[in-house]
Coordinates of C-alpha atoms and ligand atoms in Angstrom, one line a residue:
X1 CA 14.0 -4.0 -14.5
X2 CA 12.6 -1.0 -13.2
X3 CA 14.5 0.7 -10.1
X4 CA 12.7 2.1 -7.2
X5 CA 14.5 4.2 -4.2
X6 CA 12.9 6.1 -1.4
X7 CA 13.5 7.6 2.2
X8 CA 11.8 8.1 5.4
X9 CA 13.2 9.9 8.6
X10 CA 13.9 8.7 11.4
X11 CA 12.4 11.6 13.5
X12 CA 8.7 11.5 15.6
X13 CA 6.2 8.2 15.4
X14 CA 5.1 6.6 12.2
X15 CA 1.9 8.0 11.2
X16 CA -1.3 7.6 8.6
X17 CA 0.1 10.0 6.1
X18 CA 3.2 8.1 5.9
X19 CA 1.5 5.0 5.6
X20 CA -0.8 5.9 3.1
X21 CA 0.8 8.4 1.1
X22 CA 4.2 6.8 1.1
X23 CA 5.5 3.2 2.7
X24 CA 1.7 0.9 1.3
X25 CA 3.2 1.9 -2.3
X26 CA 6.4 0.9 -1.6
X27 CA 5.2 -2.6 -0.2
X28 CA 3.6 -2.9 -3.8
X29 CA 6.9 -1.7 -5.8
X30 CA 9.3 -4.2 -4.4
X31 CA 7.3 -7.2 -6.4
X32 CA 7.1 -5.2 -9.5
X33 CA 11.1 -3.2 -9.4
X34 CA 14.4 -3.7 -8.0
X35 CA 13.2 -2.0 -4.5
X36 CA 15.5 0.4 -2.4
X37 CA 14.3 1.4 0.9
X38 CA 16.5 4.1 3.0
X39 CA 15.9 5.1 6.5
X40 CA 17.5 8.4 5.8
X41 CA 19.5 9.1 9.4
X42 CA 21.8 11.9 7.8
X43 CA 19.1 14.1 6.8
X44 CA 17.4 13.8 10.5
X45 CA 21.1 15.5 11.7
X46 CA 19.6 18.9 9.5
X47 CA 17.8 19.5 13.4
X48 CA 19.2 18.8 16.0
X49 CA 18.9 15.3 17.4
X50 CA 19.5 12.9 20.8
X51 CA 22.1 10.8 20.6
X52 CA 20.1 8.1 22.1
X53 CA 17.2 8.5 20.9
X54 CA 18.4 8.3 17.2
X55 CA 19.7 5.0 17.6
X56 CA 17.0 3.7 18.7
X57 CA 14.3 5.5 16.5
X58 CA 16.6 4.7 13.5
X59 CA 16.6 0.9 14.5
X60 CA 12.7 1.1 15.2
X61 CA 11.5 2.7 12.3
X62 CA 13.8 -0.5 10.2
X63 CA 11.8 -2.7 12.2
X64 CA 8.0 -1.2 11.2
X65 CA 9.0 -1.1 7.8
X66 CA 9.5 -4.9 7.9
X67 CA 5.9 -4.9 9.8
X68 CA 4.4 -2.8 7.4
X69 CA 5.6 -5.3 4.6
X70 CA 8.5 -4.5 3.3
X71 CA 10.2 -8.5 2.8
X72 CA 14.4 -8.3 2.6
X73 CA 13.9 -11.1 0.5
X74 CA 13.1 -9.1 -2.1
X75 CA 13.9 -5.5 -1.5
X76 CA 17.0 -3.9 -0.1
X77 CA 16.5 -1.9 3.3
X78 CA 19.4 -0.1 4.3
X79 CA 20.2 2.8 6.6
X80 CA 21.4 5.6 4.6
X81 CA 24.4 6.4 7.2
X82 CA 25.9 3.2 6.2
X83 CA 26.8 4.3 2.6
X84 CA 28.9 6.5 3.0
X85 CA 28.4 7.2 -1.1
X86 CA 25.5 9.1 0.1
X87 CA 27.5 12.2 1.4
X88 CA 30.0 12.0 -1.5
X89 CA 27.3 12.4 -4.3
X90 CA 25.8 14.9 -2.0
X91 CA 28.8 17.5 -2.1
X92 CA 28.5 16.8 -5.8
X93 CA 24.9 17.5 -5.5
X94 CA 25.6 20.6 -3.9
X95 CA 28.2 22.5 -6.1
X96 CA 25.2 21.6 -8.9
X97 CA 22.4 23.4 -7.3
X98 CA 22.2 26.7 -7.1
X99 CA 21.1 28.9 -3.8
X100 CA 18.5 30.4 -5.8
X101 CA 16.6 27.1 -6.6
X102 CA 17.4 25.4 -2.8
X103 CA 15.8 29.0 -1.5
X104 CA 12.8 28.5 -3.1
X105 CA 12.1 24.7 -1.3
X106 CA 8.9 25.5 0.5
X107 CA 9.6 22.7 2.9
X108 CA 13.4 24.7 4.1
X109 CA 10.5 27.8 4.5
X110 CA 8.3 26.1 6.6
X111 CA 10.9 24.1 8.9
X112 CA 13.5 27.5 9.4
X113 CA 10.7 29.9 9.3
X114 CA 10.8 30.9 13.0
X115 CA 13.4 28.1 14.1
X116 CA 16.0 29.6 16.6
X117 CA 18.6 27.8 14.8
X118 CA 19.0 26.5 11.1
X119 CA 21.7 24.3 10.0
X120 CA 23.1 24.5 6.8
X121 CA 22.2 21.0 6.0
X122 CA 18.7 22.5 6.6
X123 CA 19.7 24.3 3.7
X124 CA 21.5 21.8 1.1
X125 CA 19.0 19.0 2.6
X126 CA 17.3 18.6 -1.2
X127 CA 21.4 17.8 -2.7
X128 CA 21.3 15.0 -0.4
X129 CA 18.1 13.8 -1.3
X130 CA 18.8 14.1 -4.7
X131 CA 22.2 12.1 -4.2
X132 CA 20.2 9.5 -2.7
X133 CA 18.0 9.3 -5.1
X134 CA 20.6 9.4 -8.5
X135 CA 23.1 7.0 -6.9
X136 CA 20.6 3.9 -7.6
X137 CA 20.0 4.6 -11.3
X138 CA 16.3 5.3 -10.1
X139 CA 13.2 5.3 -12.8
X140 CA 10.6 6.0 -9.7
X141 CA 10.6 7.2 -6.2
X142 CA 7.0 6.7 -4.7
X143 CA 6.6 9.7 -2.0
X144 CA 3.7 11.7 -0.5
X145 CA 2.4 15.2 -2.5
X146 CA 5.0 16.9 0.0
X147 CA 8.0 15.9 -1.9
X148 CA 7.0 17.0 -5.5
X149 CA 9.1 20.0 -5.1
X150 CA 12.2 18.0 -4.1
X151 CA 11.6 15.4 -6.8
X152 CA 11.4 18.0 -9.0
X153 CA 14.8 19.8 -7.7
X154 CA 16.5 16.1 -8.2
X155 CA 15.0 15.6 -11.7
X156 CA 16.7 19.3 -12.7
X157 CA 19.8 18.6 -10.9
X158 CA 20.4 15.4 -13.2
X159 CA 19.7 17.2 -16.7
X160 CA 22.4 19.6 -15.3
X161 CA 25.0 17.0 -14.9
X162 CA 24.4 15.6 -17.4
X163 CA 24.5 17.9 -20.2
X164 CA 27.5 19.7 -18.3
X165 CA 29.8 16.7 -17.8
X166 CA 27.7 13.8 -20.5
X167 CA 25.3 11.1 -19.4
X168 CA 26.2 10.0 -16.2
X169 CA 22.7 9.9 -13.9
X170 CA 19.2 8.5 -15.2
X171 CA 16.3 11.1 -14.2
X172 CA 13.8 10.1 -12.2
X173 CA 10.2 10.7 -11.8
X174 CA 8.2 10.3 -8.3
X175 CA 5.0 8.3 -8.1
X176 CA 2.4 10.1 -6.2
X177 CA -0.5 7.9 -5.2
X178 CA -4.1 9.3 -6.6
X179 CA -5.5 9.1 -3.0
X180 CA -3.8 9.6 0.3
X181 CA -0.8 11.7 -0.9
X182 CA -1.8 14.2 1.4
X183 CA -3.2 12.9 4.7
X184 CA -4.2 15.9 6.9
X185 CA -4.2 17.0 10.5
X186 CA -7.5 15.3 12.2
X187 CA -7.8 18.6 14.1
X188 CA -6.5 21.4 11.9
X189 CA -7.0 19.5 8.5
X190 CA -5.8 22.7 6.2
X191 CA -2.5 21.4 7.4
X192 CA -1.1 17.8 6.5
X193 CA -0.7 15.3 9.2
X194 CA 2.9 15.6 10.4
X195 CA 5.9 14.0 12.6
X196 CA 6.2 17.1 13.9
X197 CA 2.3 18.5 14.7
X198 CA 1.0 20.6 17.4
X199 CA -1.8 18.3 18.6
X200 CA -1.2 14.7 19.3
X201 CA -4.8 14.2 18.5
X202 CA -4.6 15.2 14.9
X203 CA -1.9 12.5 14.1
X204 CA -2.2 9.0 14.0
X205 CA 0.7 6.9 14.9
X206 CA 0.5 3.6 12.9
X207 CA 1.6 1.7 16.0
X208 CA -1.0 4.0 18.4
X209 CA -3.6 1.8 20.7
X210 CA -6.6 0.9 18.4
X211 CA -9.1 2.3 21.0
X212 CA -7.0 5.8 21.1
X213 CA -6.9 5.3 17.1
X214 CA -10.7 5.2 16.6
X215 CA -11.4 8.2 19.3
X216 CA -9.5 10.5 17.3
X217 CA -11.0 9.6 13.9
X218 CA -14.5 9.5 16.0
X219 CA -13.1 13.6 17.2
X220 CA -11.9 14.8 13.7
X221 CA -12.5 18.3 13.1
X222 CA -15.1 18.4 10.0
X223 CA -18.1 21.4 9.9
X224 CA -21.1 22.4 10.9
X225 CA -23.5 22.1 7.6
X226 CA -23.6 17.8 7.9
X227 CA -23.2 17.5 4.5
X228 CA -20.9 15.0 2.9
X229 CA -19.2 15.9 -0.2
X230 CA -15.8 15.6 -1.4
X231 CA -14.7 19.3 -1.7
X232 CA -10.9 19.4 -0.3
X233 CA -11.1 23.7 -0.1
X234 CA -14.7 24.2 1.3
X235 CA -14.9 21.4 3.0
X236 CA -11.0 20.0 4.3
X237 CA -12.4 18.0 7.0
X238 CA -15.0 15.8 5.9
X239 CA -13.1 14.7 2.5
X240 CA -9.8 14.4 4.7
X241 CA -12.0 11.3 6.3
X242 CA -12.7 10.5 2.6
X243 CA -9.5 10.2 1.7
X244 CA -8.3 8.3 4.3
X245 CA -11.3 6.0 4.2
X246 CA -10.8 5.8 0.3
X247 CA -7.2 5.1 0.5
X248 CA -8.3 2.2 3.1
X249 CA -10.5 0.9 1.3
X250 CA -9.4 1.2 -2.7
X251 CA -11.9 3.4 -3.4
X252 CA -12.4 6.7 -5.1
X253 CA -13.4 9.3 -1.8
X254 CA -15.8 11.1 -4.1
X255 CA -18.1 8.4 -5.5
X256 CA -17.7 7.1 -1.3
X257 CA -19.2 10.5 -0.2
X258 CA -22.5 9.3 -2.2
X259 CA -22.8 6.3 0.4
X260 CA -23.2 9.1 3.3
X261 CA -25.4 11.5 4.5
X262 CA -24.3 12.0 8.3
X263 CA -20.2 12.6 9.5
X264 CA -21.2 9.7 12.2
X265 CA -21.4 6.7 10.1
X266 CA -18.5 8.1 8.3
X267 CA -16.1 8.5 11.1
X268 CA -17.3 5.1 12.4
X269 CA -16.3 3.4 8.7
X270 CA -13.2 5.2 8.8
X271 CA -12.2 4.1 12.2
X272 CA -13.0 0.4 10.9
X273 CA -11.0 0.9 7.9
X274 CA -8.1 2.2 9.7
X275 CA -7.9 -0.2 12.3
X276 CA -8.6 -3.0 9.7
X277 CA -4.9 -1.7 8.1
X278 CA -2.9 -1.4 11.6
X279 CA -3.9 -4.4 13.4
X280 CA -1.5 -6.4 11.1
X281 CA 1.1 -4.0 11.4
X282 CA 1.0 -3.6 15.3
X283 CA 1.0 -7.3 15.3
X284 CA 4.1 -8.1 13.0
X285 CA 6.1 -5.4 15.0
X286 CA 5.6 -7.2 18.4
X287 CA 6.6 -10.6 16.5
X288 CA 9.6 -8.4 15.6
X289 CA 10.2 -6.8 18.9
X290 CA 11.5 -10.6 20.4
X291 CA 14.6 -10.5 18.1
X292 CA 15.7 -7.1 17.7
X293 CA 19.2 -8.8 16.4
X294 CA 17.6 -9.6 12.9
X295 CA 16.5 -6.5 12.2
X296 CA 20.3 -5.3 12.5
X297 CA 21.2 -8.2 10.5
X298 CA 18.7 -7.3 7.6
X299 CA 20.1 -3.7 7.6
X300 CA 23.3 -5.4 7.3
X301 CA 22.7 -6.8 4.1
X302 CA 21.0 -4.5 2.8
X303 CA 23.8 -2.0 3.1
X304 CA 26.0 -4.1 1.2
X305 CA 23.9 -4.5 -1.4
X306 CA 22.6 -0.5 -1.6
X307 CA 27.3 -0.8 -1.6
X308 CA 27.3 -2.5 -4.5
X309 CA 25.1 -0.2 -6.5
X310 CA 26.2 3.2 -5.2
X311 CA 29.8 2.8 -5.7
X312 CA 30.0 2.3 -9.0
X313 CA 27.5 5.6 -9.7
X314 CA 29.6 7.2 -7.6
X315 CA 32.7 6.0 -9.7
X316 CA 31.0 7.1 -12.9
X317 CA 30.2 10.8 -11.3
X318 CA 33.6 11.3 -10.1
X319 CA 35.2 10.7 -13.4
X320 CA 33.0 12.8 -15.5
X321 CA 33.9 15.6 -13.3
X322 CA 37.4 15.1 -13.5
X323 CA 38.5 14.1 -10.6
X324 CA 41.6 12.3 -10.3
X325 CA 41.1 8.6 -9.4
X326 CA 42.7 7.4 -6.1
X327 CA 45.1 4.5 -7.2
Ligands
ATP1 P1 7.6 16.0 9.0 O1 6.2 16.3 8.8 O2 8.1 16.1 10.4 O3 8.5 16.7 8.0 P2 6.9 13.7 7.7 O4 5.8 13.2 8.5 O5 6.7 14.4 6.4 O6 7.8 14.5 8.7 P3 8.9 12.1 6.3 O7 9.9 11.1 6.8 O8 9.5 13.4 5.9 O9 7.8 12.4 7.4 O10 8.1 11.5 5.1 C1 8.1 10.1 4.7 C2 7.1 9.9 3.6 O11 5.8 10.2 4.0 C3 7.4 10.9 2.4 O12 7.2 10.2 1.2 C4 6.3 11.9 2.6 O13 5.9 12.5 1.3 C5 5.1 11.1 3.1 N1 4.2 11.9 3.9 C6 4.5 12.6 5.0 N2 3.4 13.2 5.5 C7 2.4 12.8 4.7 C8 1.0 13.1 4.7 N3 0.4 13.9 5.6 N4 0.2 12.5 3.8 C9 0.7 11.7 2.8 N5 2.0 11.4 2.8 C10 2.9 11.9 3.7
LTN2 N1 12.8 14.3 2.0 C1 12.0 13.2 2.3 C2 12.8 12.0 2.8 C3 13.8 11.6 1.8 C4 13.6 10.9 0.6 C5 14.9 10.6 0.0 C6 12.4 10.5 0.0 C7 15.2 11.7 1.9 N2 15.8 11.2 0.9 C8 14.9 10.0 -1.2 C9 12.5 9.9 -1.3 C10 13.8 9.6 -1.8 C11 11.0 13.7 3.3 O1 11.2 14.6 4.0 N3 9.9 13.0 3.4

C-alpha cells in the first residue's frame, strides 16, 4: 500500500491556505494510503516559542485536524515530539546536507531575513523535515506549493544516502494539489496567506466567526478595471478569489471566471463556498472541545504506531552508516 506522511506546525491559527492547499488532501489520502499525520512541535522550537502556549496550540491544532476529517481509525495522528526517532534521523539528516544546498532554502531567507535572532535549527529545519519524511518509507507527502523546495531537498538527501551507504530510504515525491496550492493574502495577494501575516484581515482562520469570514472575502483587495479573468501576475487579486472559490467548489478557476462579469457576485459566491466548507469543521471542533481527554488518547495511539514504523528505519539507517549497535 501506498504510504503518505505530512506535517503542520503548531504555530498562529489554522487558516484557508492550509486547508486547501494542504490538510482537504490529506483527508482524501488516508482512504486511499497508509496515512501519517504529524503535528510537527520540534520544528515550531526553530523560533522562539511560550511554553504555554505550545501546549495548548499543539493539543488544539490535533483536535482540528480530527474536525477537519482526519478519522484515527484509519490514519495515524501523532505529535512529532513523541518520537523521539525524529531527532535521531535528523542529525543523520544533517551530516548529509550540505550548507550550501540548506543556504539556498528560500523559506530559511524569508523567515531570518531581518529576524533579530536565528536559531540554528532555523538553519538545519529542512534535515528535520526530511527525517520526518524518510523514516515512514514515504511514496507521497501532499503539501502546499511552499514546500516544493523542501521536498525537493528531502528527495536529494535520500539518493545521497543511498548511493553512499546502499538502499536504505525510499524517495519520495510531494503531491501538490492543481488548485489552491497557493492561497494568497486577501489584502496583499502577491504574498501567500500566512500563520504569520501582517494583516489579520488578509488571513482566514478556519475556525474564524462566519460573519467575520465573509467580510473579509467581501474586502479582498482585487483592481480597479472590473474585469474577471484568471491571470495570477496581472491580476493576483481577482483569480486569488478564483482559486479559492475553485478549490471550494471542484472547479477549474479559469473556466469559473467565464460565469462572472462583476468582483461582487464573485466575492459573494466565494464567501458561500467558504463558509459552506467551515461550518462542518467549526461544528466538529466544538463536539470535540467537551472531551479534550480523547484527543490526547488518539495522539497516544498514534505515537505508538508512527513507533513502530520509525524505529525500525531508524535501525536500518544506523547500521548502514556503521554505527555500532547498542546491545
Ligand atoms: P507560516 O506561513 O507561518 O510559515 P504556514 O501557514 O505556511 O506557516 P505550515 O504549518 O508551515 O503553515 O504549513 C502547513 C501546510 O499548509 C503546508 O503543507 C503548506 O505548504 C500549506 N500551506 C501554507 N500556506 C499555504 C497557502 N497560503 N496556500 C496553500 N497551502 C499553504
Ligand atoms: N515544513 C513544513 C512542515 C513540515 C512538513 C514535514 C510537511 C515539517 N515536516 C514533513 C510535510 C512533511 C511547513 O513549513 N509547512
Amino acid at each position: 500500500m501506498t504510504r503518505v506522511f505530512s506535517g503542520i506546525q503548531p504555530t498562529g491559527e489554522v487558516h484557508l491556505g492550509n486547508l486547501l492547499g494542504a490538510l482537504r488532501n490529506w483527508v482524501r489520502d488516508q482512504h486511499t494510503a497508509d496515512s501519517l499525520y504529524c503535528v510537527v512541535d520540534l520544528h515550531a522550537l526553530t523560533v522562539p516559542q511560550d511554553p504555554v502556549e505550545l501546549r495548548s496550540t499543539t493539543r488544539q491544532l490535533a483536535q482540528l485536524l480530527l474536525a477537519v476529517g482526519i478519522d484515527p481509525a484509519v490514519a495515524t495522528l501523532f505529535v512529532q515530539s513523541h518520537v523521539d526517532e525524529h531527532t535521531g534521523l535528523a542529525w543523520i539528516m544533517e551530516c548529509t546536507a550540505a550548507v550550501g544546498e540548506l543556504r539556498r532554502m528560500t523559506q530559511f531567507k524569508d523567515k531570518s531575513d531581518g529576524a533579530s535572532f536565528v536559531s540554528g535549527g532555523l538553519f538545519t529545519y529542512p534535515a528535520l523535515m526530511a527525517a520526518d519524511i524518510l523514516l515512514y518509507d514515504t511514496d507521497h507527502v501532499p503539501v502546499g506549493d511552499d514546500q516544493r523546495q523542501h521536498l525537493e531537498l528531502t528527495r536529494d538527501l535520500a539518493i545521497r544516502f543511498n548511493n553512499r551507504y546502499g538502499d536504505t530510504f525510499i524517495v519520495p515525491e510531494a503531491t501538490i494539489p492543481p488548485v489552491g496550492a497557493r492561497i494568497m493574502d486577501l489584502q496583499q495577494p502577491t504574498r501567500k496567506m500566512s500563520k504569520s501575516a501582517d494583516s489579520p484581515q488578509g488571513t482566514i482562520g478556519v475556525l474564524e466567526d462566519l460573519g467575520a469570514v465573509a467580510k473579509k472575502i467581501k474586502r479582498a483587495v482585487t483592481d480597479t478595471d472590473n474585469e474577471v479573468r484568471f491571470d495570477t501576475d496581472a491580476k493576483p487579486g481577482v483569480s486569488n478569489l478564483l482559486s479559492i472559490l475553485g478549490a471550494c467548489t471542484d472547479r477549474d478557476p479559469a473556466s469559473l471566471a467565464d460565469d462572472y462579469t462583476q468582483y461582487g457576485p464573485l466575492k459573494a459566491d466565494a464567501a458561500d463556498a467558504v463558509c459552506a466548507v467551515l461550518e462542518p469543521i467549526q461544528a466538529r471542533y466544538a463536539e470535540l472541545d467537551a472531551d479534550p481527554g480523547a484527543v490526547d488518547d488518539i495522539l497516544s495511539g498514534g505515537a505508538a504506531k508512527a513507533r513502530a514504523v520509525a524505529g525500525p528505519t531508524l535501525a536500518r539507517a544506523r547500521e548502514a552508516l556503521g554505527l555500532l549497535p547498542a546491545r
